[in-house]
Amino acid sequence: MSQALAGDTLHRLLHAYKRALRQAYADEQLELGVAQIRTLKTIRGLSPCSASAIAQRLKWDKAQLARLLGDLDSRGLVHRRPAPDDGRRQQLTLSDAGQAMLARVDACEQRAHERLAKGLSETELAAFEALAQRLIDNLERPIPSAD
Amino acid sequence: MSQALAGDTLHRLLHAYKRALRQAYADEQLELGVAQIRTLKTIRGLSPCSASAIAQRLKWDKAQLARLLGDLDSRGLVHRRPAPDDGRRQQLTLSDAGQAMLARVDACEQRAHERLAKGLSETELAAFEALAQRLIDNLERPIPSAD
DNA sequence: ATTTATTGGTTGATAAAGTCAACCAATTGA
DNA sequence: TCAATTGGTTGACTTTATCAACCAATAAAT
């Protein structure tokens, strides 16, 4: 790696960030994991929403997604309905309980994020976000094959 | 969170990054996981080095570290010797095989990091690193207790 | 219209990452 | 001298992540 960006920095940042999130969720007695919450948030942000859309969006294995959705369903946080136009697909929406849960998550995460961003300006955070997005794009872009 | 930095961006970046690393290691037939490699790299970078120093540095659970070190030891990649000045502590060093392994890792990761950083200038990467370090500092700084 | 390929989702199996508690020996602090 | 803490190990468990096989439905090819 170029000396400017150490992979270890990325590892440590996410490790610290996830621990901060888990602690914030535990403090608030939210009995969900980070992946479950990310799933709920993605359902909120996509319309219409399906398991394959989430898997594509988060680059998750569909088997993992299936289990996460099964769990969220059994907790009554999401609705799964057959899609009207494709018998294979399920239409995912948040239940009332799911929406209420996410409202609590939002409050939780706001505190965690205030702590994360303390002392950094909006300009700096925006710059970080833009750079991070470019790094993601680099990694998610298919490698042109030599064949 | 402030609108400028989305937590989801961090998740997606590390997810993509770890997948890229795992792929790079698999392509090179390195039969180690990301955590094992980070452990070896930390041993290389710390002198003297002990398990507690690594756990402190990476903010890992010491039980997790113990198992990682046991595995690296059984693969002959590290040496564990009693510390001369503290009967509780072990002095950790890389074996010749461990050093050779890290040389392969370095080559591997250079390619992964070139891909990660493609199209970004050294200035941009340095800015990202500096901002990431500040975010880590924010999260790792103890919260002053109200008591 | 029929066949083949792909997609959406589930289940089984497994590995990696991560956490918590209990324990013991050695060291430090009271 | 005794209590508290530290360094490390082991047991147990949870969460995250991956791969393969499978089935039903849809799309593409013939």
Coordinates of C-alpha atoms (C1' of nucleotides) in Angstrom, one line a residue:
Chain A
M1 CA 0.0 0.0 0.0
S2 CA 1.1 3.5 -0.5
Q3 CA 2.5 4.8 2.8
A4 CA -0.4 7.3 3.1
L5 CA -3.2 4.8 3.8
A6 CA -2.6 1.9 6.1
G7 CA -4.9 -1.0 5.8
D8 CA -4.6 -1.4 9.5
T9 CA -6.2 2.0 10.0
L10 CA -9.3 0.8 8.2
H11 CA -9.5 -2.4 10.4
R12 CA -9.1 -0.4 13.6
L13 CA -11.6 2.2 12.6
L14 CA -14.3 -0.3 11.9
H15 CA -13.5 -2.4 14.9
A16 CA -13.8 0.7 17.1
Y17 CA -16.9 1.8 15.3
K18 CA -18.7 -1.5 15.6
R19 CA -17.9 -1.8 19.3
A20 CA -19.2 1.8 19.8
L21 CA -22.4 0.8 18.0
R22 CA -22.8 -2.4 19.9
Q23 CA -22.3 -0.6 23.2
A24 CA -24.8 2.1 22.2
Y25 CA -27.4 -0.6 21.3
A26 CA -26.8 -2.5 24.5
D27 CA -27.1 0.7 26.5
E28 CA -30.5 1.2 24.9
Q29 CA -31.4 -2.4 25.4
L30 CA -31.9 -2.9 21.6
E31 CA -31.6 -6.6 21.3
L32 CA -30.4 -6.6 17.7
G33 CA -27.0 -7.0 16.1
V34 CA -25.3 -4.6 13.7
A35 CA -26.2 -6.8 10.7
Q36 CA -29.9 -6.9 11.6
I37 CA -30.0 -3.2 12.1
R38 CA -28.3 -2.6 8.8
T39 CA -30.9 -4.9 7.2
L40 CA -33.7 -2.9 8.7
K41 CA -32.2 0.4 7.6
T42 CA -31.8 -0.9 4.1
I43 CA -35.4 -2.0 3.9
R44 CA -36.4 1.5 5.0
G45 CA -34.2 3.1 2.4
L46 CA -35.3 0.9 -0.6
S47 CA -38.7 1.0 -2.2
P48 CA -39.6 -1.5 -3.5
C49 CA -37.4 -3.8 -1.5
S50 CA -36.4 -7.5 -1.9
A51 CA -33.9 -9.8 -0.4
S52 CA -31.8 -9.8 -3.6
A53 CA -31.9 -6.0 -3.7
I54 CA -30.5 -5.9 -0.2
A55 CA -27.9 -8.5 -0.9
Q56 CA -26.8 -6.6 -3.9
R57 CA -26.7 -3.3 -2.1
L58 CA -24.7 -4.5 0.9
K59 CA -22.7 -7.1 -1.1
W60 CA -23.9 -9.8 1.3
D61 CA -24.3 -13.5 0.7
K62 CA -27.9 -14.3 0.0
A63 CA -27.8 -17.1 2.5
Q64 CA -26.8 -14.7 5.2
L65 CA -29.6 -12.3 4.2
A66 CA -32.1 -15.1 4.3
R67 CA -31.3 -15.9 7.9
L68 CA -31.3 -12.3 8.9
L69 CA -34.7 -11.7 7.3
G70 CA -36.0 -14.9 8.9
D71 CA -35.0 -13.6 12.3
L72 CA -36.4 -10.1 11.8
D73 CA -39.6 -11.7 10.5
S74 CA -39.9 -13.9 13.6
R75 CA -39.4 -10.8 15.8
G76 CA -42.2 -9.1 13.9
L77 CA -40.1 -6.3 12.6
V78 CA -40.7 -6.8 8.9
H79 CA -43.4 -7.9 6.5
R80 CA -42.7 -10.3 3.7
R81 CA -45.3 -10.4 0.9
P82 CA -45.2 -12.1 -2.5
A83 CA -44.3 -9.6 -5.1
P84 CA -47.2 -8.9 -7.5
D85 CA -45.1 -9.3 -10.6
D86 CA -42.7 -12.1 -9.9
G87 CA -43.5 -15.3 -8.0
R88 CA -40.0 -15.8 -6.9
R89 CA -39.6 -12.5 -5.2
Q90 CA -40.8 -11.2 -1.8
Q91 CA -41.7 -7.6 -1.1
L92 CA -40.2 -6.5 2.1
T93 CA -41.5 -3.7 4.3
L94 CA -41.0 -2.6 7.8
S95 CA -43.8 -3.4 10.3
D96 CA -44.9 -0.8 12.8
A97 CA -42.7 -2.4 15.3
G98 CA -39.8 -2.3 12.9
Q99 CA -40.3 1.4 12.3
A100 CA -40.4 2.0 16.0
M101 CA -37.3 0.0 16.5
L102 CA -35.5 2.0 13.9
A103 CA -36.5 5.2 15.6
R104 CA -34.7 4.0 18.7
V105 CA -31.8 3.0 16.6
D106 CA -31.6 6.4 15.0
A107 CA -31.5 8.1 18.4
C108 CA -28.8 5.6 19.6
E109 CA -26.7 6.0 16.6
Q110 CA -26.9 9.8 16.7
R111 CA -25.1 9.7 20.0
A112 CA -22.5 7.3 18.7
H113 CA -21.9 9.3 15.6
E114 CA -21.6 12.6 17.6
R115 CA -18.8 10.9 19.5
L116 CA -17.3 9.6 16.3
A117 CA -17.3 13.0 14.6
K118 CA -16.4 15.1 17.6
G119 CA -14.0 17.9 16.6
L120 CA -14.3 17.4 12.9
S121 CA -16.0 19.9 10.7
E122 CA -18.8 19.1 8.2
T123 CA -16.3 19.8 5.5
E124 CA -13.9 17.2 6.9
L125 CA -16.6 14.6 7.3
A126 CA -17.9 15.3 3.8
A127 CA -14.4 14.9 2.5
F128 CA -13.9 11.6 4.3
E129 CA -17.2 10.3 3.1
A130 CA -16.4 11.2 -0.5
L131 CA -13.0 9.6 -0.3
A132 CA -14.4 6.5 1.3
Q133 CA -17.0 6.2 -1.4
R134 CA -14.3 6.3 -4.0
L135 CA -12.4 3.6 -2.2
I136 CA -15.5 1.5 -2.2
D137 CA -16.1 2.1 -5.9
N138 CA -12.5 1.0 -6.6
L139 CA -13.1 -2.3 -4.7
E140 CA -16.5 -3.1 -6.1
R141 CA -15.7 -2.3 -9.7
P142 CA -15.2 -5.6 -11.5
I143 CA -11.6 -6.4 -12.4
P144 CA -11.4 -6.5 -16.2
S145 CA -10.4 -10.0 -17.0
A146 CA -7.3 -10.6 -19.1
D147 CA -9.1 -13.1 -21.4
Chain B
M1 CA -25.0 11.0 12.4
S2 CA -24.2 14.2 10.6
Q3 CA -25.4 13.9 7.1
A4 CA -21.8 14.1 5.9
L5 CA -20.6 10.7 7.1
A6 CA -22.8 7.7 6.8
G7 CA -22.1 4.8 9.1
D8 CA -23.1 2.5 6.3
T9 CA -20.2 3.8 4.2
L10 CA -17.8 2.6 6.8
H11 CA -19.4 -0.8 6.9
R12 CA -19.4 -1.2 3.2
L13 CA -15.8 0.0 2.9
L14 CA -14.5 -2.5 5.3
H15 CA -16.6 -5.3 4.0
A16 CA -15.3 -4.7 0.5
Y17 CA -11.7 -4.3 1.8
K18 CA -11.7 -7.5 3.7
R19 CA -13.2 -9.4 0.8
A20 CA -10.4 -8.0 -1.4
L21 CA -7.8 -9.0 1.1
R22 CA -9.2 -12.5 1.4
Q23 CA -9.3 -12.9 -2.3
A24 CA -5.8 -11.6 -2.6
Y25 CA -4.6 -14.1 0.0
A26 CA -6.4 -17.0 -1.6
D27 CA -5.0 -16.1 -5.0
E28 CA -1.6 -16.3 -3.5
Q29 CA -2.4 -19.5 -1.6
L30 CA -1.6 -17.9 1.8
E31 CA -3.5 -20.1 4.2
L32 CA -4.1 -17.5 6.8
G33 CA -7.0 -15.3 7.8
V34 CA -7.1 -11.6 8.1
A35 CA -6.8 -11.6 11.8
Q36 CA -3.8 -14.0 11.8
I37 CA -2.0 -11.7 9.3
R38 CA -2.8 -8.6 11.3
T39 CA -1.3 -10.4 14.3
L40 CA 1.9 -11.2 12.5
K41 CA 2.2 -7.7 11.2
T42 CA 1.7 -6.3 14.7
I43 CA 4.4 -8.6 16.1
R44 CA 6.7 -7.3 13.3
G45 CA 5.9 -3.7 14.2
L46 CA 6.3 -4.0 18.0
S47 CA 9.5 -4.5 19.8
P48 CA 9.4 -5.9 22.4
C49 CA 6.1 -7.6 21.8
S50 CA 3.7 -9.4 24.1
A51 CA 0.2 -10.7 23.8
S52 CA -1.1 -8.0 25.9
A53 CA 0.6 -5.3 23.9
I54 CA -1.0 -6.7 20.7
A55 CA -4.4 -6.9 22.4
Q56 CA -4.1 -3.4 23.6
R57 CA -2.9 -2.1 20.2
L58 CA -5.7 -3.8 18.2
K59 CA -8.3 -3.5 21.0
W60 CA -8.9 -7.3 20.7
D61 CA -10.1 -9.6 23.4
K62 CA -7.2 -11.4 25.0
A63 CA -8.9 -14.7 24.6
Q64 CA -9.1 -14.2 20.9
L65 CA -5.5 -13.2 20.8
A66 CA -4.4 -16.3 22.8
R67 CA -6.1 -18.5 20.2
L68 CA -4.6 -16.7 17.3
L69 CA -1.1 -16.9 18.8
G70 CA -1.6 -20.6 19.6
D71 CA -2.4 -21.2 16.0
L72 CA 0.5 -19.1 14.6
D73 CA 2.8 -20.9 17.0
S74 CA 1.6 -24.3 15.9
R75 CA 2.3 -23.3 12.3
G76 CA 5.8 -22.3 13.2
L77 CA 5.3 -18.6 12.3
V78 CA 6.1 -17.1 15.7
H79 CA 8.4 -17.8 18.7
R80 CA 7.1 -17.5 22.2
R81 CA 9.8 -17.0 24.9
P82 CA 9.4 -16.1 28.6
A83 CA 10.1 -12.5 29.1
P84 CA 13.3 -12.0 31.2
D85 CA 11.8 -9.5 33.6
D86 CA 8.2 -10.7 34.1
G87 CA 7.3 -14.3 34.7
R88 CA 3.8 -13.7 33.4
R89 CA 4.7 -12.3 30.1
Q90 CA 5.8 -14.0 26.8
Q91 CA 8.1 -12.3 24.4
L92 CA 6.9 -12.7 20.9
T93 CA 9.0 -12.7 17.7
L94 CA 8.5 -13.8 14.2
S95 CA 10.2 -17.0 13.1
D96 CA 12.1 -17.2 9.8
A97 CA 9.0 -18.7 8.3
G98 CA 6.9 -15.9 9.8
Q99 CA 9.0 -13.3 8.2
A100 CA 8.9 -15.1 4.9
M101 CA 5.1 -15.4 5.2
L102 CA 4.9 -11.6 5.8
A103 CA 7.0 -10.9 2.8
R104 CA 4.4 -12.8 0.7
V105 CA 1.6 -10.9 2.5
D106 CA 3.3 -7.6 1.7
A107 CA 3.4 -8.4 -2.0
C108 CA -0.2 -9.5 -1.9
E109 CA -1.5 -6.5 -0.1
Q110 CA 0.4 -4.2 -2.3
R111 CA -1.7 -5.3 -5.2
A112 CA -4.9 -5.1 -3.2
H113 CA -4.0 -1.6 -2.0
E114 CA -3.1 -0.4 -5.5
R115 CA -6.5 -1.4 -6.5
L116 CA -8.1 0.3 -3.5
A117 CA -6.2 3.5 -4.0
K118 CA -6.5 3.7 -7.8
G119 CA -7.2 7.2 -9.0
L120 CA -6.5 8.9 -5.7
S121 CA -3.6 11.1 -5.1
E122 CA -1.1 10.7 -2.3
T123 CA -2.5 13.9 -0.9
E124 CA -6.0 12.5 -0.9
L125 CA -4.9 9.2 0.7
A126 CA -2.9 11.1 3.4
A127 CA -6.0 13.2 4.1
F128 CA -8.1 10.1 4.4
E129 CA -5.6 8.4 6.7
A130 CA -5.4 11.5 8.9
L131 CA -9.2 11.8 9.2
A132 CA -9.6 8.1 9.9
Q133 CA -7.0 8.3 12.7
R134 CA -8.9 11.2 14.2
L135 CA -12.1 9.1 14.1
I136 CA -10.4 6.2 15.8
D137 CA -9.0 8.5 18.5
N138 CA -12.5 9.8 19.1
L139 CA -13.8 6.3 19.6
E140 CA -11.0 5.0 21.7
R141 CA -10.8 7.9 24.0
P142 CA -12.4 7.0 27.3
I143 CA -15.8 8.6 27.9
P144 CA -15.4 10.8 31.0
S145 CA -17.8 9.3 33.5
A146 CA -20.4 11.5 35.1
D147 CA -19.5 10.2 38.5
Chain C
dA1 C1' -43.8 -24.0 -28.0
dT2 C1' -40.0 -26.1 -25.9
dT3 C1' -35.7 -26.2 -23.7
dT4 C1' -31.9 -24.1 -21.4
dA5 C1' -30.1 -20.7 -18.4
dT6 C1' -30.6 -17.5 -14.8
dT7 C1' -32.7 -15.6 -10.8
dG8 C1' -34.8 -15.3 -6.0
dG9 C1' -34.8 -17.4 -1.9
dT10 C1' -34.0 -21.4 1.5
dT11 C1' -31.3 -24.8 4.0
dG12 C1' -27.2 -27.3 5.5
dA13 C1' -22.6 -27.0 6.7
dT14 C1' -18.6 -24.7 8.0
dA15 C1' -15.2 -21.1 9.1
dA16 C1' -13.8 -16.7 10.9
dA17 C1' -14.4 -13.1 14.1
dG18 C1' -15.7 -11.6 18.4
dT19 C1' -17.2 -11.7 23.3
dC20 C1' -17.7 -13.1 28.3
dA21 C1' -16.5 -15.6 32.3
dA22 C1' -13.6 -18.4 35.2
dC23 C1' -9.2 -19.7 36.3
dC24 C1' -4.1 -19.6 37.6
dA25 C1' 0.5 -17.8 38.3
dA26 C1' 3.2 -13.6 38.8
dT27 C1' 3.6 -8.9 39.8
dT28 C1' 2.2 -4.6 41.8
dG29 C1' -0.1 -1.8 45.3
dA30 C1' -1.9 -1.0 49.8
Chain D
dT1 C1' 1.7 -9.6 54.5
dC2 C1' -2.4 -9.3 52.1
dA3 C1' -5.3 -7.6 48.4
dA4 C1' -5.7 -6.1 43.8
dT5 C1' -4.2 -6.2 39.2
dT6 C1' -2.0 -8.1 35.2
dG7 C1' -0.7 -11.7 31.6
dG8 C1' -2.2 -15.5 29.6
dT9 C1' -5.3 -19.8 28.9
dT10 C1' -9.5 -22.4 28.4
dG11 C1' -14.5 -23.1 27.9
dA12 C1' -18.6 -21.6 26.0
dC13 C1' -21.1 -19.0 23.2
dT14 C1' -22.8 -15.4 19.6
dT15 C1' -22.3 -13.0 15.4
dT16 C1' -20.7 -12.6 10.8
dA17 C1' -19.5 -14.6 6.7
dT18 C1' -19.0 -18.0 3.0
dC19 C1' -19.9 -22.0 -0.1
dA20 C1' -22.8 -25.6 -2.1
dA21 C1' -27.0 -27.7 -3.2
dC22 C1' -31.7 -27.3 -3.9
dC23 C1' -36.4 -25.7 -5.7
dA24 C1' -39.7 -22.8 -8.0
dA25 C1' -40.3 -19.0 -11.1
dT26 C1' -38.8 -16.2 -14.8
dA27 C1' -36.1 -15.0 -18.9
dA28 C1' -33.5 -16.2 -22.9
dA29 C1' -32.4 -19.2 -26.6
dT30 C1' -33.8 -22.3 -30.0

